[in-house]
Amino acid sequence: MITAQNLSRNYGNFVAVDGVSFQIAKGSIVGLLGHNGAGKTTIMKMLTGYLEPSAGDVQIDGINVAENRVAVQHKIGYLPENSPIYPEMTVCEYLEYVAELRDIPEEKRRSAIVQAISRTQLTEKATEQISKLSRGYKQRVGVAQAVLHEPEILVLDEPTNGLDPAQIIEMRKLIQDLSAHSTVILSTHILQEVNAICDRVLIISRGKLVLDSSLADLSAANAILLESDKNSKEVEALIGSASFVKNVIPATSNGGHRYLTKIEISAGSVSDDASADISKMLIERGGRLFSLRKEEKSLESVFREVSH
């Protein structure tokens, strides 16, 4: 379990991260989403112990990261936005160097390197000089060093940044494969990355956490569009007392006594059940139903709403 509590970081008078709190359960794939400069990288650095918070704290399995940095970093694999790989080394030489830095016992290094290379599909490039690799393969080398010590948590900062479309697809698949063994936290400013990889999203705007939601909850319908012969006041009089109705938005007229009304349903209500109840209540009370459909919010529309 990862717990961030009232996490803040100041640079002089500038507040980069402002009172951010969240919990991440084991086995999750969580996307930290926000515009460039929103505070994502600063949060990543505090989660991994490479930057101390100005206030608040991060705990991993109950261990304070700032107070036990070395111990906690054995649990974490970290891919910074600009991975510090050495272009003059081969892939194997670089991973040998990282294994030594991470104090992986000498008798276990070879098997650790072979496994990291295999998991990141670098076998054919293992003896090549890093400077000769494509951007996509260099990013794989960065991921390989992050998983070298078999961490419980993978923290990936903009892992698809600068990759071409084919490389992005390959990196997404790689991250999904790695998530079978590790909790994954990735930062990105690209909405499609979160939709394609993550099961939960944390949206950061101007250093604040403005949304924490599962992708399933975001995609669930939270409003119903009703086309009937009743205007908004009449619809509200007919169904407004129902427990699942949160709000009735004034109708627009489609002409010929046809009105389109938006009915917001309360959190936790099942939209299919609400639709059936609305239809039944309208018809039983003399209304004519022309159409009824769910309005689903996309991650893009939610992002626009909360990060303006």
Coordinates of C-alpha atoms in Angstrom, one line a residue:
M1 CA 0.0 0.0 0.0
I2 CA 1.3 3.5 -1.0
T3 CA -0.1 6.4 1.1
A4 CA 0.5 10.0 0.3
Q5 CA -0.7 12.3 3.0
N6 CA -1.0 16.1 2.5
L7 CA 2.0 16.0 0.2
S8 CA 3.4 19.4 -0.6
R9 CA 6.6 20.7 -2.2
N10 CA 7.7 24.4 -2.6
Y11 CA 10.5 25.8 -4.6
G12 CA 11.0 29.2 -3.0
N13 CA 7.7 30.9 -3.2
F14 CA 6.4 28.6 -5.9
V15 CA 4.1 25.8 -4.8
A16 CA 4.7 22.9 -7.1
V17 CA 2.6 20.4 -5.2
D18 CA -0.1 21.5 -2.8
G19 CA -1.6 19.2 -0.2
V20 CA -2.0 16.0 -2.3
S21 CA -3.3 12.9 -0.6
F22 CA -4.1 9.4 -2.1
Q23 CA -3.7 5.7 -1.5
I24 CA -2.7 3.1 -4.0
A25 CA -3.4 -0.6 -3.4
K26 CA -1.1 -3.4 -4.4
G27 CA -1.7 -4.6 -8.0
S28 CA -3.1 -1.3 -9.4
I29 CA -2.1 0.5 -12.6
V30 CA -2.5 4.1 -11.8
G31 CA -2.1 7.1 -14.2
L32 CA -0.9 10.4 -12.9
L33 CA -2.4 12.7 -15.5
G34 CA -1.9 16.4 -16.0
H35 CA -0.7 19.2 -18.2
N36 CA 3.1 19.7 -18.5
G37 CA 4.2 21.6 -15.3
A38 CA 1.2 20.4 -13.3
G39 CA 3.4 18.8 -10.6
K40 CA 3.5 15.1 -11.8
T41 CA 7.3 14.7 -11.9
T42 CA 7.7 16.4 -8.5
I43 CA 5.2 13.9 -7.0
M44 CA 7.0 11.0 -8.7
K45 CA 10.3 12.1 -7.1
M46 CA 8.7 12.4 -3.7
L47 CA 7.1 8.9 -4.0
T48 CA 10.5 7.4 -4.9
G49 CA 12.5 9.2 -2.2
Y50 CA 14.6 11.3 -4.6
L51 CA 13.0 14.5 -3.3
E52 CA 11.9 15.3 0.2
P53 CA 8.4 17.0 0.6
S54 CA 8.2 20.4 2.1
A55 CA 5.2 19.1 4.1
G56 CA 3.3 15.8 4.4
D57 CA 4.7 12.4 3.9
V58 CA 4.7 9.3 1.7
Q59 CA 4.5 5.8 3.3
I60 CA 5.0 2.5 1.6
D61 CA 3.7 -0.5 3.5
G62 CA 3.8 1.8 6.6
I63 CA 7.4 2.8 6.1
N64 CA 8.1 6.6 5.8
V65 CA 9.9 7.1 2.5
A66 CA 11.8 10.3 3.6
E67 CA 13.1 8.7 6.8
N68 CA 13.9 5.3 5.3
R69 CA 14.9 6.2 1.8
V70 CA 17.4 3.4 1.1
A71 CA 15.2 0.6 2.5
V72 CA 12.2 1.8 0.6
Q73 CA 14.0 2.2 -2.7
H74 CA 14.7 -1.5 -2.7
K75 CA 10.9 -1.9 -3.2
I76 CA 10.7 0.6 -6.1
G77 CA 11.8 0.6 -9.7
Y78 CA 12.0 4.1 -11.1
L79 CA 12.1 5.3 -14.7
P80 CA 12.7 9.1 -14.7
E81 CA 11.5 11.1 -17.6
N82 CA 15.1 11.4 -18.8
S83 CA 16.5 8.0 -18.0
P84 CA 20.3 8.2 -17.0
I85 CA 21.6 5.6 -19.4
Y86 CA 25.2 5.7 -20.6
P87 CA 25.4 5.6 -24.4
E88 CA 28.9 4.3 -24.6
M89 CA 28.0 1.1 -22.8
T90 CA 26.3 -2.0 -24.2
V91 CA 22.9 -3.0 -22.7
C92 CA 24.5 -5.8 -20.7
E93 CA 27.3 -3.5 -19.4
Y94 CA 24.9 -0.9 -18.3
L95 CA 22.7 -3.4 -16.5
E96 CA 25.7 -4.9 -14.8
Y97 CA 26.7 -1.4 -13.6
V98 CA 23.2 -0.8 -12.3
A99 CA 23.1 -4.2 -10.6
E100 CA 26.3 -3.3 -8.8
L101 CA 24.9 0.1 -7.7
R102 CA 21.8 -1.7 -6.4
D103 CA 23.9 -4.1 -4.3
I104 CA 22.5 -7.2 -6.1
P105 CA 24.6 -10.0 -4.8
E106 CA 27.3 -11.0 -7.4
E107 CA 26.1 -14.6 -7.6
K108 CA 22.6 -13.4 -8.5
R109 CA 23.5 -10.6 -11.0
R110 CA 23.7 -12.7 -14.1
S111 CA 20.2 -14.2 -13.6
A112 CA 18.8 -10.8 -12.7
I113 CA 20.2 -9.2 -15.8
V114 CA 19.0 -12.1 -18.1
Q115 CA 15.5 -11.9 -16.6
A116 CA 15.3 -8.1 -16.9
I117 CA 16.5 -8.3 -20.6
S118 CA 13.9 -11.1 -21.2
R119 CA 11.0 -9.2 -19.6
T120 CA 11.7 -6.1 -21.6
Q121 CA 12.3 -8.0 -24.8
L122 CA 15.9 -6.8 -25.3
T123 CA 17.5 -10.2 -25.9
E124 CA 18.5 -9.4 -29.5
K125 CA 20.0 -6.0 -28.4
A126 CA 21.8 -7.2 -25.3
T127 CA 25.3 -6.8 -26.7
E128 CA 24.7 -3.6 -28.7
Q129 CA 26.0 -0.2 -27.7
I130 CA 23.1 1.9 -26.3
S131 CA 24.0 4.9 -28.5
K132 CA 23.1 2.8 -31.6
L133 CA 19.6 1.9 -30.3
S134 CA 16.4 3.5 -31.4
R135 CA 14.5 5.8 -28.9
G136 CA 12.1 2.9 -28.3
Y137 CA 14.8 0.5 -27.4
K138 CA 16.6 3.0 -25.2
Q139 CA 13.3 3.4 -23.3
R140 CA 13.2 -0.3 -22.9
V141 CA 16.7 -0.2 -21.4
G142 CA 15.4 2.3 -18.9
V143 CA 12.6 0.0 -18.0
A144 CA 15.0 -2.9 -17.7
Q145 CA 17.1 -1.1 -15.1
A146 CA 13.9 -0.3 -13.2
V147 CA 12.8 -4.0 -13.0
L148 CA 16.3 -5.4 -12.5
H149 CA 15.9 -5.9 -8.7
E150 CA 12.3 -7.2 -9.1
P151 CA 10.6 -4.3 -7.3
E152 CA 7.1 -4.4 -5.9
I153 CA 6.4 -0.9 -7.3
L154 CA 7.2 0.5 -10.7
V155 CA 7.2 4.3 -11.1
L156 CA 7.4 5.4 -14.7
D157 CA 7.6 9.1 -15.6
E158 CA 6.3 9.8 -19.1
P159 CA 7.3 6.3 -20.4
T160 CA 6.1 6.8 -24.0
N161 CA 7.4 10.4 -24.4
G162 CA 9.2 10.8 -27.7
L163 CA 8.2 7.4 -29.1
D164 CA 6.6 6.8 -32.5
P165 CA 3.2 5.2 -32.7
A166 CA 4.5 1.6 -33.1
Q167 CA 6.9 2.1 -30.2
I168 CA 4.1 3.5 -28.1
I169 CA 1.9 0.4 -28.7
E170 CA 4.9 -1.9 -27.8
M171 CA 5.6 0.1 -24.6
R172 CA 2.0 -0.1 -23.5
K173 CA 2.0 -3.8 -23.9
L174 CA 5.3 -4.0 -22.0
I175 CA 3.8 -2.0 -19.1
Q176 CA 0.7 -4.2 -19.0
D177 CA 2.9 -7.3 -18.9
L178 CA 5.0 -5.9 -16.1
S179 CA 1.9 -5.0 -14.1
A180 CA 1.4 -8.7 -13.5
H181 CA 4.3 -8.6 -11.0
S182 CA 4.3 -5.0 -9.8
T183 CA 2.1 -2.1 -8.8
V184 CA 2.5 0.5 -11.6
I185 CA 2.3 4.3 -11.3
L186 CA 2.9 6.2 -14.5
S187 CA 2.8 9.9 -15.2
T188 CA 1.6 11.3 -18.5
H189 CA 0.0 14.3 -20.2
I190 CA -1.5 12.0 -22.8
L191 CA -5.1 11.0 -22.2
Q192 CA -4.9 8.0 -24.5
E193 CA -2.1 6.5 -22.3
V194 CA -4.4 6.4 -19.3
N195 CA -7.3 5.0 -21.2
A196 CA -5.1 2.3 -22.8
I197 CA -3.1 1.1 -19.7
C198 CA -4.6 2.2 -16.4
D199 CA -7.4 1.1 -14.2
R200 CA -7.4 4.4 -12.1
V201 CA -6.5 8.0 -12.7
L202 CA -5.3 10.8 -10.5
I203 CA -5.6 14.2 -12.3
I204 CA -3.2 16.9 -11.1
S205 CA -3.8 20.6 -11.9
R206 CA -1.6 23.4 -10.7
G207 CA -0.1 21.1 -8.0
K208 CA -3.5 20.0 -6.6
L209 CA -5.2 16.6 -6.9
V210 CA -8.5 17.5 -8.6
L211 CA -9.8 14.0 -9.4
D212 CA -9.2 10.5 -8.1
S213 CA -11.3 7.9 -9.8
S214 CA -11.3 4.4 -11.3
L215 CA -11.7 4.4 -15.1
A216 CA -14.7 2.2 -14.7
D217 CA -16.5 4.8 -12.6
L218 CA -15.6 7.5 -15.0
S219 CA -17.0 5.6 -18.0
A220 CA -20.2 4.7 -16.1
A221 CA -23.2 6.7 -17.3
N222 CA -24.1 9.5 -14.8
A223 CA -26.8 11.2 -16.8
I224 CA -29.8 10.1 -18.9
L225 CA -31.1 12.0 -21.9
L226 CA -34.9 11.7 -22.2
E227 CA -36.9 12.8 -25.2
S228 CA -40.6 13.0 -24.4
D229 CA -43.6 15.2 -24.8
K230 CA -43.0 16.8 -21.4
N231 CA -40.9 19.9 -20.7
S232 CA -38.3 20.0 -17.8
K233 CA -40.8 21.3 -15.2
E234 CA -43.3 18.5 -16.1
V235 CA -40.5 15.9 -16.1
E236 CA -39.3 17.1 -12.7
A237 CA -42.9 16.9 -11.3
L238 CA -43.2 13.4 -12.6
I239 CA -39.9 11.8 -11.5
G240 CA -38.1 14.4 -9.4
S241 CA -38.9 12.6 -6.1
A242 CA -37.2 9.4 -7.2
S243 CA -34.2 8.5 -5.0
F244 CA -31.8 8.2 -8.0
V245 CA -32.6 11.6 -9.5
K246 CA -29.9 14.1 -8.6
N247 CA -30.9 16.9 -10.9
V248 CA -33.2 17.7 -13.9
I249 CA -31.6 20.0 -16.4
P250 CA -34.0 22.4 -18.3
A251 CA -35.2 20.9 -21.5
T252 CA -34.6 22.0 -25.1
S253 CA -37.4 21.8 -27.5
N254 CA -37.0 19.7 -30.6
G255 CA -40.3 21.1 -32.1
G256 CA -43.7 19.4 -32.3
H257 CA -44.0 19.0 -28.5
R258 CA -40.8 17.0 -28.3
Y259 CA -38.5 18.0 -25.5
L260 CA -35.0 16.7 -24.6
T261 CA -34.3 16.6 -20.9
K262 CA -31.1 15.7 -19.2
I263 CA -31.5 13.8 -15.9
E264 CA -28.5 13.5 -13.7
I265 CA -28.5 10.4 -11.6
S266 CA -26.9 10.1 -8.2
A267 CA -23.6 8.3 -7.6
G268 CA -24.0 4.6 -7.1
S269 CA -27.2 4.3 -9.1
V270 CA -27.2 1.8 -12.0
S271 CA -28.0 3.7 -15.1
D272 CA -29.9 0.8 -16.7
D273 CA -32.2 0.5 -13.7
A274 CA -32.7 4.3 -13.6
S275 CA -33.6 4.3 -17.3
A276 CA -36.2 1.5 -16.8
D277 CA -37.7 3.4 -13.8
I278 CA -37.8 6.7 -15.7
S279 CA -39.5 5.1 -18.7
K280 CA -42.1 3.3 -16.5
M281 CA -42.9 6.5 -14.4
L282 CA -43.3 8.6 -17.5
I283 CA -45.6 6.3 -19.3
E284 CA -47.7 5.4 -16.2
R285 CA -48.3 9.1 -15.7
G286 CA -49.5 9.8 -19.2
G287 CA -46.3 10.9 -20.9
R288 CA -45.1 9.9 -24.4
L289 CA -41.6 8.5 -24.6
F290 CA -39.7 9.1 -27.9
S291 CA -36.2 8.1 -26.9
L292 CA -34.1 7.4 -23.8
R293 CA -30.3 7.0 -23.8
K294 CA -27.4 7.1 -21.4
E295 CA -24.9 10.0 -21.5
E296 CA -21.4 8.7 -20.7
K297 CA -18.6 11.1 -19.8
S298 CA -15.2 10.5 -21.4
L299 CA -11.9 11.0 -19.7
E300 CA -11.3 13.8 -22.1
S301 CA -14.4 15.7 -21.0
V302 CA -13.7 15.1 -17.3
F303 CA -10.1 16.3 -17.8
R304 CA -11.3 19.5 -19.4
E305 CA -13.8 20.1 -16.6
V306 CA -11.4 19.7 -13.7
S307 CA -8.1 20.9 -15.1
H308 CA -9.1 24.3 -16.5

